[in-house]
Amino acid sequence: MTLKTCDRSENPWHKGAKFFQAPASNMIRIENISKQNSHRILFIEATAALNRGEKIGLVGPNGAGKTTLFRMINGEELPDEGQVSVEKHVTIGYFNQDVGEMAGRSAVAEVMEGAGPVSVVAAELRELEAAMSDPDRMDEMDQIIERYGEVQARYEELDGYALEGRAREVLAGLSFSQEMMDGDVGSLSGGWKMRVALARILLMRPDVMLLDEPSNHLDIESLIWLEEFLKTYEGALLMTSHDREFMNRIVTKIIEIDAGSLNSYSGDYGFYEQQRAQNEKQQQAQFERQQAMLAKEIKFIERFKARASHASQVQSRVKKLEKIERVEPPKRRQTVAFEFQPAPRSGEDVVNLKNVHKKYGSRTIYEGLDFMVRRKERWCIMGVNGAGKSTLLKLVTGTADPDAGTVTLGASVKLGYFAQHAMDLLDGDRTVLEWLEDSFPLAGQAPLRALAGCFGFSGDDVDKRCRVLSGGEKARLVMAKMLFDPPNFLVLDEPTNHLDLDTKEMLIKALADFEGTMLFVSHDRHFLAALSNRVLELTPEGIHQYGGGYTEYVERTGYEAPGIHA
């Protein structure tokens, strides 16, 4: 997470680069860039622009170069060829997943420190205040007081005295309690530190925001707050996100990284998907028409090339074929195909919680909870942080016991549980295949290799050690294990957290065809709407059950999450 003020005259272009003067409307111009990382070519003469006020979604498969593009715009990397031009005096705030060290001050102080020019002025103000009370500097006091007046005026001009209030407002929007705001930032988990880093950028309000996966680690209430914040943000925005609903509500343009090129589409992510599919369809049709024409011409040439009477016609057609520009077939992206094997049928009553009580220390989570899940129901659980969503899943799966009351699984129920902590339990020294063999010692290599292939680990990928896997790869591996011996009752705790858009879509399609029962927690509204047919809402006022899925829940309640209502 960085702040940078860029000046065209200072850009360290590589030797021999031709200077490009960006037009007034282009805050950032990417001009004919080529870039190679190790043996992988990321960009080939790619061009794009970011204009004032534009809100752009950056998309492309994992490894396509999204983060590299951010780093080049921010001046942390240079293209091998071409150039990235940034308009003079433009400030850039860059949020990424590497938040660095945070410790020794409160969360609110950490956020204020990143507030751009105002934080620099605030630091000088503190230094001058200390100097005014230093007896050893009495002979400088006139100059110190004069400078203090100048700096104080500048601080007021930048609305510095309202800075702490604004910082607290941003942190509250990202679901921080007052206690968390004032506590040592070093005691926060990695996910909460990410929110602090994001809050620094939001408080700064730079001319350009580069946000690399800002929706990761956010609950649904924080996501909706961030949506509203970014909609009213007047600067330019370039962002990636694995949350299609979040993307759709903010961006008005998509830049796609595809085979080294940067392709622009006007519209949101949904429009981009439709347009891309239409373009592929048209390209496929053009390819097939050309292939048919080429086959016809080649057949004529082969048939008559030995006849002197047709020599001129054959020669003419050979020359015609040599001049024709070949239409390429559309590039097919590799996507993971999840396939659920049929599971044995469970009884009608899948799980029954009766008069369940649960406390953690002095905090009561459940007091007399009654809840029944029946076959083929798909319950999504809604509630703010700390409401007890994950606790309910742990009670149902037997990984936590109630203090009182009973939790009973029904007849012939075969449980599959996806939990976030399961990814932390992967043995880093084992390869993907070895870990699956450890889990299923009697299965044999062939079916386990086939299973790994279904979940995106093809060829040599099965020999990757678990420690080098990305978050998405770890999530897919844990799912592979869960689904190898198919359950009829799926309990899922944030299953899409680390999945990219394409993989998430494949999972949704597979789960839509799943014939068993589901109980799940997710902050992804597309996932909730696509798969739920029941909603359990946990609120301080009580627990409410809704027939119909998440879409009906929103229509009936008028809000997208309980915390928004509160």
Coordinates of C-alpha atoms in Angstrom, one line a residue:
M1 CA 0.0 0.0 0.0
T2 CA 1.7 3.2 -1.2
L3 CA 1.1 6.8 -1.9
K4 CA 2.9 8.4 -4.8
T5 CA 2.9 11.8 -6.5
C6 CA 4.0 11.4 -10.1
D7 CA 5.6 14.0 -12.4
R8 CA 6.0 13.3 -16.1
S9 CA 9.4 15.1 -16.1
E10 CA 10.8 12.7 -13.4
N11 CA 9.6 9.4 -14.9
P12 CA 12.7 7.1 -15.2
W13 CA 12.1 5.9 -18.7
H14 CA 14.3 3.1 -19.9
K15 CA 17.1 3.9 -22.4
G16 CA 15.9 4.7 -25.8
A17 CA 12.3 5.2 -24.9
K18 CA 10.4 7.8 -26.8
F19 CA 8.6 10.3 -24.5
F20 CA 4.9 10.3 -24.8
Q21 CA 2.9 13.5 -23.9
A22 CA -0.4 12.3 -22.4
P23 CA -3.5 14.2 -23.6
A24 CA -5.2 16.4 -21.1
S25 CA -8.0 14.0 -20.5
N26 CA -5.7 11.0 -19.9
M27 CA -4.5 11.0 -16.3
I28 CA -2.6 7.8 -17.0
R29 CA -1.6 6.5 -20.4
I30 CA -0.2 3.0 -21.1
E31 CA 1.5 3.1 -24.5
N32 CA 2.6 0.1 -26.5
I33 CA 4.1 -1.7 -23.4
S34 CA 5.7 -5.1 -23.5
K35 CA 6.7 -6.9 -20.4
Q36 CA 8.1 -10.4 -19.6
N37 CA 8.4 -11.9 -16.1
S38 CA 10.9 -14.8 -16.1
H39 CA 9.9 -16.9 -19.1
R40 CA 6.3 -15.7 -19.1
I41 CA 5.2 -12.9 -21.6
L42 CA 2.6 -10.7 -19.9
F43 CA 2.2 -7.8 -22.3
I44 CA 2.9 -7.4 -26.0
E45 CA 2.6 -3.8 -27.4
A46 CA -0.4 -3.2 -25.1
T47 CA -2.2 0.2 -24.9
A48 CA -4.8 1.6 -22.6
A49 CA -5.7 4.8 -20.8
L50 CA -7.3 5.9 -17.5
N51 CA -9.2 9.2 -17.7
R52 CA -10.5 11.6 -15.1
G53 CA -13.4 10.2 -13.1
E54 CA -13.4 6.8 -14.8
K55 CA -14.1 3.8 -12.7
I56 CA -12.5 0.8 -14.4
G57 CA -12.5 -2.9 -13.6
L58 CA -9.2 -4.8 -14.5
V59 CA -9.9 -8.4 -15.3
G60 CA -7.9 -11.4 -16.6
P61 CA -7.0 -15.0 -15.5
N62 CA -4.7 -15.5 -12.6
G63 CA -1.1 -14.8 -13.7
A64 CA -2.2 -12.6 -16.6
G65 CA -0.3 -9.6 -15.2
K66 CA -2.9 -7.5 -13.2
T67 CA -0.6 -6.8 -10.3
T68 CA 2.3 -6.2 -12.6
L69 CA 0.3 -3.5 -14.4
F70 CA -0.6 -1.8 -11.1
R71 CA 3.1 -1.8 -10.1
M72 CA 4.1 -0.3 -13.5
I73 CA 1.5 2.5 -13.1
N74 CA 2.8 3.1 -9.6
G75 CA 6.4 3.3 -10.8
E76 CA 7.5 0.2 -8.9
E77 CA 8.3 -1.6 -12.1
L78 CA 9.2 -0.5 -15.7
P79 CA 7.9 -2.0 -18.9
D80 CA 10.6 -3.7 -21.1
E81 CA 9.4 -1.6 -24.0
G82 CA 6.9 1.2 -24.3
Q83 CA 6.0 3.6 -21.5
V84 CA 3.5 4.4 -18.8
S85 CA 2.8 8.2 -18.6
V86 CA 1.3 9.9 -15.5
E87 CA 0.0 13.4 -15.7
K88 CA 2.0 16.0 -13.7
H89 CA 1.2 16.4 -10.0
V90 CA -1.3 13.4 -10.0
T91 CA -1.4 11.6 -6.7
I92 CA -1.8 7.8 -6.8
G93 CA -3.0 5.6 -3.9
Y94 CA -2.2 1.9 -4.4
F95 CA -3.7 -0.8 -2.2
N96 CA -2.4 -4.3 -2.6
Q97 CA -2.5 -7.5 -0.5
D98 CA 1.0 -6.9 0.9
V99 CA 0.3 -4.6 3.8
G100 CA 3.7 -4.7 5.4
E101 CA 4.5 -4.4 9.1
M102 CA 2.0 -2.6 11.4
A103 CA 2.5 -2.3 15.1
G104 CA 3.1 0.2 17.9
R105 CA 0.2 2.6 17.3
S106 CA -3.5 2.5 17.2
A107 CA -5.5 1.6 14.1
V108 CA -6.8 5.1 13.8
A109 CA -3.3 6.6 14.1
E110 CA -2.1 4.2 11.4
V111 CA -4.8 5.3 9.1
M112 CA -4.2 9.0 9.7
E113 CA -0.5 8.5 8.9
G114 CA -1.3 7.5 5.4
A115 CA -3.6 10.5 4.7
G116 CA -1.3 12.1 2.1
P117 CA -0.1 15.7 2.3
V118 CA -2.2 16.4 5.5
S119 CA -0.2 13.8 7.4
V120 CA 3.1 15.4 6.4
V121 CA 1.8 18.8 7.6
A122 CA 0.5 17.2 10.9
A123 CA 4.0 15.7 11.5
E124 CA 5.6 19.1 11.1
L125 CA 3.0 20.6 13.4
R126 CA 3.9 18.1 16.1
E127 CA 7.6 18.8 15.7
L128 CA 7.0 22.6 16.0
E129 CA 4.9 22.1 19.1
A130 CA 7.7 20.1 20.7
A131 CA 10.2 22.8 19.6
M132 CA 8.1 25.6 21.3
S133 CA 8.4 23.8 24.6
D134 CA 12.1 23.1 24.3
P135 CA 14.2 25.5 26.5
D136 CA 17.3 24.9 24.4
R137 CA 15.7 26.5 21.4
M138 CA 14.5 29.8 23.0
D139 CA 16.8 31.8 20.6
E140 CA 14.9 30.4 17.6
M141 CA 11.4 30.9 19.1
D142 CA 10.4 33.8 16.8
Q143 CA 11.1 31.8 13.7
I144 CA 9.5 28.6 15.2
I145 CA 6.3 30.6 16.1
E146 CA 6.2 32.2 12.7
R147 CA 6.6 28.8 11.0
Y148 CA 4.0 27.3 13.3
G149 CA 1.4 29.9 12.2
E150 CA 2.1 29.1 8.5
V151 CA 1.9 25.3 9.1
Q152 CA -1.2 25.6 11.2
A153 CA -2.9 27.6 8.5
R154 CA -2.0 25.0 5.9
Y155 CA -3.3 22.2 8.3
E156 CA -6.6 24.1 8.6
E157 CA -6.8 24.5 4.8
L158 CA -6.4 20.7 4.4
D159 CA -9.2 20.2 7.0
G160 CA -6.6 18.5 9.3
Y161 CA -8.5 19.0 12.5
A162 CA -11.4 16.9 11.1
L163 CA -8.9 14.2 10.0
E164 CA -9.4 11.9 13.1
G165 CA -13.1 12.1 12.8
R166 CA -12.9 11.2 9.1
A167 CA -10.5 8.3 9.9
R168 CA -12.9 6.9 12.5
E169 CA -15.8 7.2 10.0
V170 CA -13.9 5.2 7.4
L171 CA -12.8 2.5 9.9
A172 CA -16.4 2.3 11.2
G173 CA -17.6 1.8 7.6
L174 CA -15.1 -1.2 7.4
S175 CA -16.7 -2.7 10.6
F176 CA -14.2 -1.6 13.2
S177 CA -15.5 -1.2 16.7
Q178 CA -14.2 1.8 18.8
E179 CA -12.1 -0.6 20.9
M180 CA -10.4 -1.9 17.7
M181 CA -9.8 1.6 16.4
D182 CA -8.0 2.6 19.6
G183 CA -6.2 -0.7 20.2
D184 CA -2.7 -1.6 18.9
V185 CA -2.9 -2.3 15.2
G186 CA -0.2 -5.0 15.7
S187 CA -2.7 -7.2 17.6
L188 CA -5.1 -7.4 14.7
S189 CA -5.3 -10.4 12.4
G190 CA -4.0 -10.2 8.8
G191 CA -7.5 -9.6 7.4
W192 CA -8.1 -6.7 9.7
K193 CA -4.7 -5.2 8.9
M194 CA -5.8 -5.3 5.3
R195 CA -8.8 -3.2 6.2
V196 CA -6.5 -0.7 8.0
A197 CA -4.3 -0.5 4.8
L198 CA -7.4 0.1 2.7
A199 CA -8.7 2.7 5.1
R200 CA -5.4 4.7 4.6
I201 CA -6.0 4.9 0.9
L202 CA -9.7 5.8 1.3
L203 CA -8.9 8.6 3.8
M204 CA -6.2 10.0 1.5
R205 CA -8.7 10.4 -1.4
P206 CA -5.9 10.5 -4.1
D207 CA -6.5 11.6 -7.7
V208 CA -6.2 8.0 -8.7
M209 CA -6.9 4.8 -6.7
L210 CA -5.4 1.5 -7.7
L211 CA -7.2 -1.1 -5.7
D212 CA -6.0 -4.7 -6.0
E213 CA -8.7 -7.0 -4.6
P214 CA -10.2 -4.5 -2.0
S215 CA -13.2 -6.8 -1.5
N216 CA -11.1 -9.6 0.0
H217 CA -11.5 -10.1 3.7
L218 CA -14.6 -7.9 3.9
D219 CA -17.9 -8.9 5.3
I220 CA -21.1 -8.0 3.4
E221 CA -21.8 -4.9 5.4
S222 CA -18.3 -3.5 4.8
L223 CA -18.6 -4.4 1.1
I224 CA -21.8 -2.4 0.8
W225 CA -20.3 0.6 2.6
L226 CA -17.3 0.5 0.4
E227 CA -19.5 0.4 -2.7
E228 CA -21.2 3.6 -1.7
F229 CA -17.9 5.2 -0.8
L230 CA -16.4 4.4 -4.2
K231 CA -19.5 5.5 -6.1
T232 CA -19.2 9.0 -4.6
Y233 CA -15.4 9.1 -5.0
E234 CA -14.6 11.8 -7.7
G235 CA -11.1 10.5 -8.7
A236 CA -10.2 7.9 -11.2
L237 CA -10.4 4.2 -10.1
L238 CA -8.7 1.1 -11.5
M239 CA -9.5 -2.0 -9.5
T240 CA -9.6 -5.8 -9.5
S241 CA -12.1 -7.9 -7.6
H242 CA -13.3 -11.5 -7.5
D243 CA -16.8 -10.2 -6.4
R244 CA -18.8 -9.7 -9.6
E245 CA -21.7 -8.0 -7.8
F246 CA -19.3 -5.5 -6.2
M247 CA -17.6 -4.9 -9.5
N248 CA -21.0 -4.5 -11.4
R249 CA -22.1 -1.8 -9.0
I250 CA -19.0 0.4 -9.3
V251 CA -17.3 0.2 -12.6
T252 CA -18.5 1.6 -15.9
K253 CA -15.6 0.2 -18.0
I254 CA -13.6 -3.0 -18.1
I255 CA -10.0 -3.5 -19.2
E256 CA -9.3 -7.1 -20.0
I257 CA -5.8 -8.6 -20.1
D258 CA -6.0 -11.2 -22.7
A259 CA -2.9 -12.9 -24.3
G260 CA -0.7 -9.9 -23.8
S261 CA -3.2 -7.3 -25.0
L262 CA -5.3 -4.8 -23.1
N263 CA -8.9 -4.8 -24.5
S264 CA -11.4 -2.2 -23.3
Y265 CA -15.2 -2.7 -23.0
S266 CA -17.6 0.1 -22.1
G267 CA -20.1 -1.1 -19.4
D268 CA -20.0 -3.2 -16.2
Y269 CA -18.7 -6.7 -15.7
G270 CA -22.0 -8.3 -16.8
F271 CA -21.9 -6.4 -20.1
Y272 CA -18.3 -7.3 -20.6
E273 CA -19.2 -11.0 -20.2
Q274 CA -22.0 -10.8 -22.7
Q275 CA -19.8 -8.8 -25.2
R276 CA -16.9 -11.1 -24.8
A277 CA -19.1 -14.2 -25.5
Q278 CA -20.7 -12.5 -28.5
N279 CA -17.2 -11.5 -29.9
E280 CA -16.0 -15.1 -29.4
K281 CA -19.1 -16.4 -31.2
Q282 CA -18.6 -14.0 -34.1
Q283 CA -14.9 -14.9 -34.3
Q284 CA -15.7 -18.6 -34.3
A285 CA -18.2 -18.1 -37.1
Q286 CA -15.7 -16.1 -39.1
F287 CA -13.1 -18.8 -38.5
E288 CA -15.4 -21.6 -39.6
R289 CA -16.5 -19.7 -42.8
Q290 CA -12.9 -19.1 -43.7
Q291 CA -11.9 -22.7 -43.0
A292 CA -14.7 -23.9 -45.3
M293 CA -13.6 -21.5 -48.0
L294 CA -10.0 -22.5 -47.7
A295 CA -10.9 -26.2 -47.8
K296 CA -12.9 -25.6 -51.0
E297 CA -10.0 -23.7 -52.6
I298 CA -7.4 -26.3 -51.6
K299 CA -9.7 -29.1 -52.9
F300 CA -9.8 -27.3 -56.3
I301 CA -6.0 -26.8 -56.4
E302 CA -5.4 -30.4 -55.5
R303 CA -7.8 -31.6 -58.1
F304 CA -6.6 -29.5 -61.1
K305 CA -2.9 -28.8 -60.3
A306 CA -1.7 -31.6 -62.7
R307 CA -3.9 -30.3 -65.6
A308 CA -2.2 -27.9 -68.0
S309 CA -5.6 -26.6 -69.1
H310 CA -6.3 -25.3 -65.5
A311 CA -2.7 -24.1 -64.7
S312 CA -3.5 -20.3 -64.8
Q313 CA -6.6 -20.8 -62.6
V314 CA -4.7 -23.0 -60.1
Q315 CA -1.8 -20.5 -59.9
S316 CA -4.3 -17.6 -59.4
R317 CA -5.9 -19.5 -56.5
V318 CA -2.6 -20.3 -54.9
K319 CA -1.6 -16.6 -55.0
K320 CA -5.1 -15.7 -53.6
L321 CA -4.6 -18.1 -50.6
E322 CA -1.1 -16.7 -49.9
K323 CA -2.6 -13.2 -49.5
I324 CA -5.5 -14.1 -47.3
E325 CA -5.1 -13.0 -43.7
R326 CA -6.0 -16.0 -41.6
V327 CA -8.7 -15.7 -39.0
E328 CA -7.7 -17.2 -35.7
P329 CA -10.1 -19.3 -33.6
P330 CA -11.2 -17.6 -30.3
K331 CA -8.8 -18.4 -27.4
R332 CA -10.5 -20.6 -24.9
R333 CA -9.7 -19.9 -21.3
Q334 CA -8.9 -22.9 -19.2
T335 CA -11.5 -23.2 -16.5
V336 CA -12.0 -25.6 -13.7
A337 CA -14.9 -28.0 -14.1
F338 CA -16.4 -29.2 -10.9
E339 CA -18.4 -32.4 -11.1
F340 CA -20.4 -33.8 -8.2
Q341 CA -20.8 -37.5 -8.2
P342 CA -24.2 -38.7 -7.1
A343 CA -24.4 -39.0 -3.3
P344 CA -26.6 -41.4 -1.4
R345 CA -30.0 -40.0 -0.3
S346 CA -30.3 -38.8 3.2
G347 CA -33.4 -38.9 5.4
E348 CA -35.9 -36.1 5.3
D349 CA -34.6 -34.5 8.6
V350 CA -30.9 -33.6 8.0
V351 CA -30.0 -31.8 11.2
N352 CA -32.0 -30.8 14.2
L353 CA -30.9 -28.3 16.9
K354 CA -33.1 -28.2 20.0
N355 CA -32.8 -25.6 22.8
V356 CA -29.1 -25.0 22.0
H357 CA -27.2 -22.7 24.3
K358 CA -23.6 -21.5 23.5
K359 CA -21.3 -19.0 25.2
Y360 CA -17.7 -18.0 24.7
G361 CA -16.5 -16.6 28.0
S362 CA -19.1 -14.1 29.2
R363 CA -20.5 -13.6 25.7
T364 CA -23.8 -15.4 24.9
I365 CA -24.0 -16.6 21.3
Y366 CA -27.1 -18.7 21.4
E367 CA -29.7 -19.0 24.1
G368 CA -32.4 -21.7 23.4
L369 CA -31.9 -22.0 19.6
D370 CA -34.3 -24.3 17.8
F371 CA -33.4 -24.9 14.1
M372 CA -34.2 -27.7 11.7
V373 CA -32.7 -28.4 8.2
R374 CA -34.6 -30.7 5.9
R375 CA -33.5 -32.5 2.8
K376 CA -32.8 -30.4 -0.3
E377 CA -33.0 -27.1 1.7
R378 CA -30.3 -24.6 1.0
W379 CA -29.9 -22.3 4.0
C380 CA -27.7 -19.2 3.9
I381 CA -26.9 -17.7 7.2
M382 CA -26.9 -13.9 7.5
G383 CA -25.5 -11.8 10.4
V384 CA -23.0 -9.2 11.3
N385 CA -19.5 -10.1 12.6
G386 CA -19.7 -11.9 15.9
A387 CA -23.4 -12.9 15.4
G388 CA -22.5 -16.6 15.5
K389 CA -22.5 -17.6 11.8
S390 CA -19.4 -19.8 11.9
T391 CA -20.3 -21.0 15.4
L392 CA -23.6 -22.4 14.1
L393 CA -21.6 -24.3 11.3
K394 CA -19.2 -25.7 14.0
L395 CA -22.2 -26.9 16.1
V396 CA -23.8 -28.6 13.1
T397 CA -20.6 -30.3 12.1
G398 CA -19.6 -31.4 15.6
T399 CA -16.4 -29.3 15.7
A400 CA -17.9 -27.4 18.6
D401 CA -20.3 -28.7 21.3
P402 CA -23.3 -26.8 22.7
D403 CA -23.2 -25.8 26.4
A404 CA -26.8 -27.2 26.6
G405 CA -29.3 -28.6 24.3
T406 CA -28.8 -31.1 21.5
V407 CA -27.6 -31.2 17.9
T408 CA -28.8 -34.3 16.0
L409 CA -27.9 -35.4 12.5
G410 CA -30.6 -37.3 10.6
A411 CA -30.5 -40.8 9.2
S412 CA -28.0 -41.5 6.3
V413 CA -26.6 -38.0 6.5
K414 CA -23.1 -37.8 5.0
L415 CA -21.5 -34.5 5.9
G416 CA -19.0 -32.5 3.9
Y417 CA -17.5 -29.4 5.7
F418 CA -15.5 -26.6 4.1
A419 CA -13.9 -24.4 6.7
Q420 CA -11.4 -21.6 6.4
H421 CA -9.0 -23.2 9.0
A422 CA -8.8 -26.4 6.8
M423 CA -6.5 -24.6 4.4
D424 CA -4.1 -23.8 7.3
L425 CA -3.9 -27.5 8.1
L426 CA -2.4 -28.5 4.7
D427 CA 1.0 -30.1 5.1
G428 CA 3.3 -27.7 3.4
D429 CA 6.0 -30.3 2.7
R430 CA 3.6 -32.7 0.9
T431 CA 2.8 -32.3 -2.8
V432 CA -0.8 -32.0 -4.0
L433 CA -0.9 -35.7 -5.0
E434 CA 0.9 -36.8 -1.8
W435 CA -1.6 -34.9 0.3
L436 CA -4.5 -36.6 -1.5
E437 CA -2.9 -40.0 -1.2
D438 CA -2.5 -39.4 2.5
S439 CA -6.2 -38.5 2.7
F440 CA -7.3 -41.5 0.6
P441 CA -4.6 -44.3 1.0
L442 CA -6.8 -46.9 -0.7
A443 CA -7.9 -44.9 -3.7
G444 CA -4.9 -45.4 -6.0
Q445 CA -3.1 -42.8 -8.1
A446 CA -5.2 -42.8 -11.3
P447 CA -8.5 -41.7 -9.7
L448 CA -6.7 -39.1 -7.5
R449 CA -4.9 -37.6 -10.5
A450 CA -8.3 -37.4 -12.3
L451 CA -9.8 -35.7 -9.2
A452 CA -6.9 -33.2 -9.1
G453 CA -7.4 -32.5 -12.8
C454 CA -11.1 -31.7 -12.2
F455 CA -10.0 -29.1 -9.7
G456 CA -7.3 -27.4 -11.8
F457 CA -4.2 -29.4 -10.9
S458 CA -3.3 -30.9 -14.3
G459 CA 0.1 -32.3 -15.4
D460 CA 3.0 -31.3 -13.2
D461 CA 0.7 -29.2 -11.0
V462 CA 0.1 -32.3 -8.9
D463 CA 3.8 -32.2 -7.9
K464 CA 3.5 -28.6 -6.4
R465 CA 4.2 -28.5 -2.7
C466 CA 1.3 -27.3 -0.6
R467 CA 3.3 -24.4 0.8
V468 CA 3.7 -22.7 -2.6
L469 CA 0.0 -22.9 -3.5
S470 CA -2.0 -19.7 -3.8
G471 CA -5.1 -19.1 -1.6
G472 CA -7.3 -20.2 -4.5
E473 CA -5.3 -23.4 -5.2
K474 CA -5.5 -24.3 -1.5
A475 CA -9.3 -23.7 -1.5
R476 CA -9.7 -26.0 -4.6
L477 CA -7.5 -28.7 -3.0
V478 CA -9.6 -28.7 0.2
M479 CA -12.8 -28.9 -1.9
A480 CA -11.4 -31.8 -3.9
K481 CA -10.8 -33.8 -0.7
M482 CA -14.3 -32.9 0.6
L483 CA -16.0 -34.0 -2.6
F484 CA -14.0 -37.1 -3.5
D485 CA -16.3 -39.3 -1.4
P486 CA -19.5 -37.3 -2.2
P487 CA -21.5 -35.9 0.8
N488 CA -25.3 -35.4 0.7
F489 CA -25.1 -32.5 3.2
L490 CA -22.6 -29.6 2.4
V491 CA -21.7 -27.2 5.1
L492 CA -19.6 -24.3 3.7
D493 CA -17.9 -21.4 5.5
E494 CA -17.0 -18.7 2.9
P495 CA -16.2 -21.2 0.2
T496 CA -15.5 -18.5 -2.5
N497 CA -13.0 -16.3 -0.5
H498 CA -9.9 -17.2 -2.5
L499 CA -11.5 -18.1 -5.8
D500 CA -11.2 -16.0 -9.0
L501 CA -14.3 -15.0 -11.0
D502 CA -14.1 -17.9 -13.5
T503 CA -13.5 -20.6 -10.8
K504 CA -16.3 -19.1 -8.6
E505 CA -18.7 -19.3 -11.5
M506 CA -17.9 -22.9 -12.2
L507 CA -18.5 -23.7 -8.5
I508 CA -21.8 -22.0 -8.5
K509 CA -22.9 -24.0 -11.6
A510 CA -21.8 -27.2 -10.0
L511 CA -23.5 -26.5 -6.7
A512 CA -26.7 -25.5 -8.6
D513 CA -26.8 -29.1 -9.9
F514 CA -26.0 -30.6 -6.4
E515 CA -28.9 -32.8 -5.3
G516 CA -28.2 -32.8 -1.6
T517 CA -28.7 -30.2 1.2
M518 CA -26.7 -27.1 1.9
L519 CA -26.0 -24.8 4.9
F520 CA -23.5 -22.0 4.2
V521 CA -22.1 -18.6 5.0
S522 CA -20.9 -16.3 2.3
H523 CA -20.4 -12.5 1.8
D524 CA -20.7 -13.0 -2.0
R525 CA -24.2 -11.8 -3.0
H526 CA -24.1 -13.5 -6.4
F527 CA -23.3 -16.8 -4.7
L528 CA -26.1 -16.2 -2.1
A529 CA -28.7 -15.3 -4.7
A530 CA -27.8 -18.2 -7.1
L531 CA -27.8 -21.0 -4.5
S532 CA -30.0 -20.3 -1.4
N533 CA -33.7 -21.2 -1.0
R534 CA -33.9 -20.4 2.7
V535 CA -32.4 -17.6 4.9
L536 CA -31.5 -17.7 8.6
E537 CA -30.9 -14.2 9.9
L538 CA -29.0 -13.8 13.2
T539 CA -29.6 -10.4 14.9
P540 CA -29.3 -9.0 18.4
E541 CA -33.1 -8.7 18.5
G542 CA -33.5 -12.4 17.7
I543 CA -33.2 -15.1 15.1
H544 CA -35.5 -15.0 12.0
Q545 CA -36.2 -17.6 9.3
Y546 CA -37.3 -16.7 5.8
G547 CA -38.7 -19.0 3.2
G548 CA -37.3 -18.3 -0.3
G549 CA -33.7 -17.5 -1.1
Y550 CA -31.5 -14.4 -0.6
T551 CA -33.2 -12.5 -3.5
E552 CA -36.6 -12.9 -1.8
Y553 CA -35.0 -12.0 1.6
V554 CA -33.8 -8.7 0.2
E555 CA -37.2 -7.9 -1.4
R556 CA -39.0 -8.7 1.9
T557 CA -36.7 -6.9 4.3
G558 CA -35.6 -4.0 2.1
Y559 CA -31.9 -4.5 3.0
E560 CA -29.0 -6.7 1.8
A561 CA -27.7 -7.6 5.2
P562 CA -28.8 -7.3 8.8
G563 CA -25.9 -4.9 9.6
I564 CA -27.2 -2.5 6.9
H565 CA -30.6 -2.5 8.5
A566 CA -29.1 -1.8 12.0

